[in-house]
Coordinates of C-alpha atoms and ligand atoms in Angstrom, one line a residue:
X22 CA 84.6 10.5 -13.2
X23 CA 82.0 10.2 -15.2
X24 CA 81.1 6.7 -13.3
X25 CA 80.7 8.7 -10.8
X26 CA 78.1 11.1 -11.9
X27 CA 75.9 8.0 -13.0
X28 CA 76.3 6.7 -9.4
X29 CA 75.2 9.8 -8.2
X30 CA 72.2 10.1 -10.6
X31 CA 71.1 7.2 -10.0
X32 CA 71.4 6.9 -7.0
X33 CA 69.3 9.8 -6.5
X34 CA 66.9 8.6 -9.2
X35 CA 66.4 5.6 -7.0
X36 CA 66.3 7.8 -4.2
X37 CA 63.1 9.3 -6.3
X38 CA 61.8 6.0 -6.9
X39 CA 62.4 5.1 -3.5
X40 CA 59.9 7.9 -1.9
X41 CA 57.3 8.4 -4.3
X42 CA 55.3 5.1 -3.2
X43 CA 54.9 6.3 -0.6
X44 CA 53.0 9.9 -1.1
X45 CA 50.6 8.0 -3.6
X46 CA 50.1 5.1 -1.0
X47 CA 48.5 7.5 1.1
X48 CA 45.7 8.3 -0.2
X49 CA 44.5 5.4 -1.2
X50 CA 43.4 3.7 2.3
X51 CA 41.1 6.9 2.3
X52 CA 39.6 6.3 -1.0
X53 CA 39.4 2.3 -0.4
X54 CA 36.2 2.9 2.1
X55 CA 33.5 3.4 -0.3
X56 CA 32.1 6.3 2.1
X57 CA 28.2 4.9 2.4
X58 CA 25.9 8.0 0.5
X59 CA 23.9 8.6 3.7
X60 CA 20.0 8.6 2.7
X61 CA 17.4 10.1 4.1
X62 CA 15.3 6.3 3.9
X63 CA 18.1 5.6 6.5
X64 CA 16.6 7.7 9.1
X65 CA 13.0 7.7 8.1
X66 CA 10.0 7.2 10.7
X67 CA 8.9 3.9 11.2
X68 CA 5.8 2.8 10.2
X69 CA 3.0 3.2 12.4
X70 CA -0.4 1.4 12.2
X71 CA -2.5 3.8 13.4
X72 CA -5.7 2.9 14.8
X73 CA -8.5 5.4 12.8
X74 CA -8.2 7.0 9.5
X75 CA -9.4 10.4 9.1
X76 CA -11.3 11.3 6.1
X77 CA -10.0 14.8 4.6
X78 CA -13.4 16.5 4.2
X79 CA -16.7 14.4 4.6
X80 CA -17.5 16.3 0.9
X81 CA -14.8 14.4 -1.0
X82 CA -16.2 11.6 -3.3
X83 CA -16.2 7.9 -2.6
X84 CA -15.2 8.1 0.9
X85 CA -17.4 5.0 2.4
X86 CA -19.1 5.4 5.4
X87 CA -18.1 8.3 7.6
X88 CA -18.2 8.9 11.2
X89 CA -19.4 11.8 13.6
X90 CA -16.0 12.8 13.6
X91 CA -15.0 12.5 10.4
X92 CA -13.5 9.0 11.1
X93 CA -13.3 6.4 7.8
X94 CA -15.8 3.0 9.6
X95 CA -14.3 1.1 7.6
X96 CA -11.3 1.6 8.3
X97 CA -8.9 -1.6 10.2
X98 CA -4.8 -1.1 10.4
X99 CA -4.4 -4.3 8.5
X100 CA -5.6 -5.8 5.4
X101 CA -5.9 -9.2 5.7
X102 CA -4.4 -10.6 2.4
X103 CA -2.8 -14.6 1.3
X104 CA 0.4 -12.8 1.6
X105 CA 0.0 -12.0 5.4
X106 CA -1.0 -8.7 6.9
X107 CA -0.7 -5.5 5.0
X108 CA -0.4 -1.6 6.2
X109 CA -3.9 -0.2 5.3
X110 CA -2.6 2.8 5.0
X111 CA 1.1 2.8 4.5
X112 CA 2.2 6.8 5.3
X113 CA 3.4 9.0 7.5
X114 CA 0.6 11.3 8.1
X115 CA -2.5 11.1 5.3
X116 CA -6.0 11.7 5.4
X117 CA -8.2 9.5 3.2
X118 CA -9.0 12.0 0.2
X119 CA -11.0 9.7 -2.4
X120 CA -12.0 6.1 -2.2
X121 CA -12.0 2.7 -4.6
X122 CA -14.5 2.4 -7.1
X123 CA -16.5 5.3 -9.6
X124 CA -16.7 8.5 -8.0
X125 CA -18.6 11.5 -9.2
X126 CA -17.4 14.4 -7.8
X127 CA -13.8 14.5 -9.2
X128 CA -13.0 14.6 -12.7
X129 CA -15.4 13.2 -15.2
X130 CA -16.9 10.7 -12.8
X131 CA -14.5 7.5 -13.2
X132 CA -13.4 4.1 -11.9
X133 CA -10.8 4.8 -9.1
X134 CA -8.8 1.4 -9.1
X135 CA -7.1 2.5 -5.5
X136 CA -7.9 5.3 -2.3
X137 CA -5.9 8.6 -2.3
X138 CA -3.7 9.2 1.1
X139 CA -3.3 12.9 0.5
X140 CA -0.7 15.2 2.7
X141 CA 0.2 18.5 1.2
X142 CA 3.4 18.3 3.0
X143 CA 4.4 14.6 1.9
X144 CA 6.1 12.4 4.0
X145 CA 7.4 8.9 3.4
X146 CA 5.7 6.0 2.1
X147 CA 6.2 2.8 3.7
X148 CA 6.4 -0.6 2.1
X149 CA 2.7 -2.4 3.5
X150 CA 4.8 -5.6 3.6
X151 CA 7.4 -8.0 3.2
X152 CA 8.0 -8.2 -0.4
X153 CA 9.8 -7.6 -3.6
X154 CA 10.4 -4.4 -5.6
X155 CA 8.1 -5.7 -8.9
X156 CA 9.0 -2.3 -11.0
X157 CA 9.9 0.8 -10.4
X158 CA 9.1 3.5 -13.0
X159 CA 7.4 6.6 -14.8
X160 CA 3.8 5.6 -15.7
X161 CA 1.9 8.3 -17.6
X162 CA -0.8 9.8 -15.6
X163 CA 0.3 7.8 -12.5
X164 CA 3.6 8.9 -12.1
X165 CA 6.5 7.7 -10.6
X166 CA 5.3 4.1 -9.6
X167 CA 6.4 1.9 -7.3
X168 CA 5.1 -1.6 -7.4
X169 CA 5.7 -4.4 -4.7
X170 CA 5.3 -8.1 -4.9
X171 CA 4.5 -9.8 -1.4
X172 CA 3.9 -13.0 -2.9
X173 CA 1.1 -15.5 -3.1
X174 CA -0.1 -13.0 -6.2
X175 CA -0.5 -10.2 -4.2
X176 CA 0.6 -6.6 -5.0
X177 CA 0.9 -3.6 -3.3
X178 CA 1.3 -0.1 -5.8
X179 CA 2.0 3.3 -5.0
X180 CA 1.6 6.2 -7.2
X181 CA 2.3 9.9 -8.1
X182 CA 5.5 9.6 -5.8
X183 CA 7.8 12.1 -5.3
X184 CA 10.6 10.2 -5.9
X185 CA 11.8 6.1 -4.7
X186 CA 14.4 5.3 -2.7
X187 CA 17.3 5.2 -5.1
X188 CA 18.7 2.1 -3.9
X189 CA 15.7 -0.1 -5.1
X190 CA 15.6 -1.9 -8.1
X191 CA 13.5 -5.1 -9.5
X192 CA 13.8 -7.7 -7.0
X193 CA 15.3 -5.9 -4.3
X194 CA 13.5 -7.4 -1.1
X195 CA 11.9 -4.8 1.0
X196 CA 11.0 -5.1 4.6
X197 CA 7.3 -4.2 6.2
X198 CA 7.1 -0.5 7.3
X199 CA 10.1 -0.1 5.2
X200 CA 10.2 3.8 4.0
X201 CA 10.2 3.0 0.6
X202 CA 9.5 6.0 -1.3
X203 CA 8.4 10.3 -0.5
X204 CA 4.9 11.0 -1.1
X205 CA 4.2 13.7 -4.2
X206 CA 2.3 14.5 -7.1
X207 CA 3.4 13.4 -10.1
X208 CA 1.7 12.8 -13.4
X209 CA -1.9 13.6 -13.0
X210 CA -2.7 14.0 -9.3
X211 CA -4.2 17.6 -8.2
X212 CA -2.4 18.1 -4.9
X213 CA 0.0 16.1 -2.5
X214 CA -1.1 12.4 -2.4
X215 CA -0.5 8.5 -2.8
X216 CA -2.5 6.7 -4.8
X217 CA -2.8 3.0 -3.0
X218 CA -3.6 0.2 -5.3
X219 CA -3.9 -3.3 -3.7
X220 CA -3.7 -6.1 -6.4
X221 CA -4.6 -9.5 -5.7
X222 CA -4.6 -12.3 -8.1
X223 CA -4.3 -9.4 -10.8
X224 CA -7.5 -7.6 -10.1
X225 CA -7.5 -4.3 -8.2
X226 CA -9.2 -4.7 -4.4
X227 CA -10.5 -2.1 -2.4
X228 CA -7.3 -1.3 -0.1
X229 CA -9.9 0.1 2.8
X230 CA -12.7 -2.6 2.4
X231 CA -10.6 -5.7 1.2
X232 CA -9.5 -8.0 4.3
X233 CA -11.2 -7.2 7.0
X234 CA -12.4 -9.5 9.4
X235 CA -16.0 -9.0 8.2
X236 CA -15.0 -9.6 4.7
X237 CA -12.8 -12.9 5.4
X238 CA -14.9 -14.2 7.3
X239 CA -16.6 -16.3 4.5
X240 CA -13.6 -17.5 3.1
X241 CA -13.6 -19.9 6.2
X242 CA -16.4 -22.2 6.7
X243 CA -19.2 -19.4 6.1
X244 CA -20.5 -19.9 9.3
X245 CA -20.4 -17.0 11.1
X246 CA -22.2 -15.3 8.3
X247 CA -24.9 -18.2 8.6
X248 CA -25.3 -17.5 12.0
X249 CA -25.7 -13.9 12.2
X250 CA -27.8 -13.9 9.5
X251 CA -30.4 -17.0 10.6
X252 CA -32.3 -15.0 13.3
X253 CA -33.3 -12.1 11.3
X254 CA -32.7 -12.4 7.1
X255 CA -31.6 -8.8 6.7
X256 CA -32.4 -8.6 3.2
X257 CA -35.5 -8.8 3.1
X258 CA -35.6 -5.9 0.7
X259 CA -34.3 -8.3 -1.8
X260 CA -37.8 -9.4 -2.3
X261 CA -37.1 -12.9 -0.6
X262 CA -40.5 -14.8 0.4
X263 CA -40.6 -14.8 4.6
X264 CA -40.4 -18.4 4.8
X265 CA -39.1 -18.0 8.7
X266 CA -41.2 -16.6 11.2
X267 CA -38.7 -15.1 12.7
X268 CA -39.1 -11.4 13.0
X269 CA -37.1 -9.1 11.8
X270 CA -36.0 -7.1 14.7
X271 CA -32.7 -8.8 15.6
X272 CA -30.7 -6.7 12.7
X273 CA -27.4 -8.1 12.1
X274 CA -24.4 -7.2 13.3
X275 CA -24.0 -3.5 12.3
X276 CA -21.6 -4.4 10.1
X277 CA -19.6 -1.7 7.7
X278 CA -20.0 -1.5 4.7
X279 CA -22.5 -2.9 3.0
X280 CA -24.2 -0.1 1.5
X281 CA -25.4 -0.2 -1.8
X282 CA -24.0 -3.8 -1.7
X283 CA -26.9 -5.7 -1.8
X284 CA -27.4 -6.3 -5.4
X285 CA -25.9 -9.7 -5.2
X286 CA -28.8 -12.2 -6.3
X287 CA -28.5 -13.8 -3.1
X288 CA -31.3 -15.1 -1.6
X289 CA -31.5 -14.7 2.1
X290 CA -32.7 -18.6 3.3
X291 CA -29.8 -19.9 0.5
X292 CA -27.6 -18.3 2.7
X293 CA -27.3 -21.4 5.0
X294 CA -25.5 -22.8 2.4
X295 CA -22.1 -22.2 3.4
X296 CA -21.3 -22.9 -0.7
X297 CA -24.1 -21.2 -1.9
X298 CA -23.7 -17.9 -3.5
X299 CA -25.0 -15.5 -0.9
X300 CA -21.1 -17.2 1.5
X301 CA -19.5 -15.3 -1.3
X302 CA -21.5 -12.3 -1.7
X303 CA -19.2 -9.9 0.7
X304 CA -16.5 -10.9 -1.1
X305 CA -17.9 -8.7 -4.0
X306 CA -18.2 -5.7 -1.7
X307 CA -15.6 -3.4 -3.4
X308 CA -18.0 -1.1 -5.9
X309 CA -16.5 -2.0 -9.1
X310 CA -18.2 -0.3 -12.1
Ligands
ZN415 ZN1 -6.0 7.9 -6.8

């Protein structure tokens, strides 16, 4: 008898054993999917190289020159860079708020080592490239920083963001127009903006002057600039002796920027010399204190 209630027992313990597999193995094929987080940087704008940059208001510092309607001249989609072609201005929507170099009217009158994209209501920021998260972190007065490395030593940095896509890390490879991070104002930044740094062989370029045509032109042969410049020496003010008879009427090419640029001790007739130091003088266009 009592055999017999062990039988049953067990029989019914096995019975137990026998079905509960079954309710835990259930569950688990719906856990197994890691279900994907869905991110916003999933269904962000693409990119879009827009063909003028608006300045915010003609008063801000720094700007460059400025159009009748408030357009930045300078301004070209693309920097031209080792690393390929860059976004000039890699936002959604952004109006060109302070340029590269010292500027007087904000703050004490400082060295601006990028331009300010500003857009009170944010908006994604796009990577300018094809390239490699470099670092992605809190930097004092910058804020939350993302930095890009496109390669051949150039680098692409965008500050006081709102926040970076979570998902990139340190050499995370990050495609060109790529929303990459949210526009904000963190650290010390005054409104909604991204502060663009373009970094080339470790010294800070002027994102809206650096790599245009005009401006790589004399890393070729040097002579286009030769050329335009034979007929009528332009910079005359420079004190250079006439020695051509040529008169100057012919002006140039009215190329952009090069305001205030002249200082280069570059004499006008040395220019020929495609090695001479007048072939490299646009190069030093960005105003660097
Ligand atoms: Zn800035």
């Amino acid at each position: 008898m009592a055999r017999i209630v062990l039988g049953v027992s067990a029989a019914l313990a096995l019975a137990g054993c026998a079905t509960e597999p079954y309710p835990m193995a259930t569950p688990a094929p719906e856990v197994a999917p890691p279900a994907p987080a869905p991110s916003i940087y999933d269904g962000a704008p693409a990119a879009v190289a827009r063909n003028e940059l608006l300045v915010c208001s003609p008063l801000d510092s720094n700007l460059g020159p400025v159009g009748a309607d408030n357009q930045s001249l300078e301004y070209t989609p693309y920097i031209q860079t080792a690393a390929g072609a860059l976004l000039r201005v890699p936002t959604e929507q952004a109006c060109l708020s302070s340029g590269f170099g010292y500027r007087t009217t904000i703050g004490t009158g400082s060295a601006h080592t990028g331009i300010d994209l500003a857009n009170p209501n944010g908006g994604f920021v796009f990577a300018a490239g094809d390239g490699w998260v470099a670092s992605e972190d809190y930097r004092g007065g910058y804020g939350l920083v993302l930095e890009l490395d496109h390669g051949r030593s150039v680098h692409t940095l965008y500050a006081h963001l709102n926040e970076i896509d979570p998902r990139l890390h340190p050499g995370v490879f990050v495609h060109a127009g790529q929303a990459v991070a949210r526009m904000g104002r963190t650290g010390n930044a005054t409104g909604v903006h991204l502060h663009y740094e373009l970094i080339v062989d470790g010294v800070k370029e002027d994102p809206l002057a650096y790599g245009t045509p005009y401006q790589t032109a004399p890393l070729a042969p040097g002579a286009q600039v030769t050329e335009v410049g034979e007929p009528a020496p332009a910079d005359n003010a420079l004190g250079a002796p006439p020695a051509q008879a040529s008169a100057p009427d012919a002006a140039p090419e009215a190329l952009p920027d090069t305001s205030g640029d002249q200082t280069p001790a570059c004499d006008p007739n040395a220019a020929y010399d495609p090695n001479g130091a007048c072939a490299e003088a646009p190069e030093q266009a960005p105003p660097k204190p």
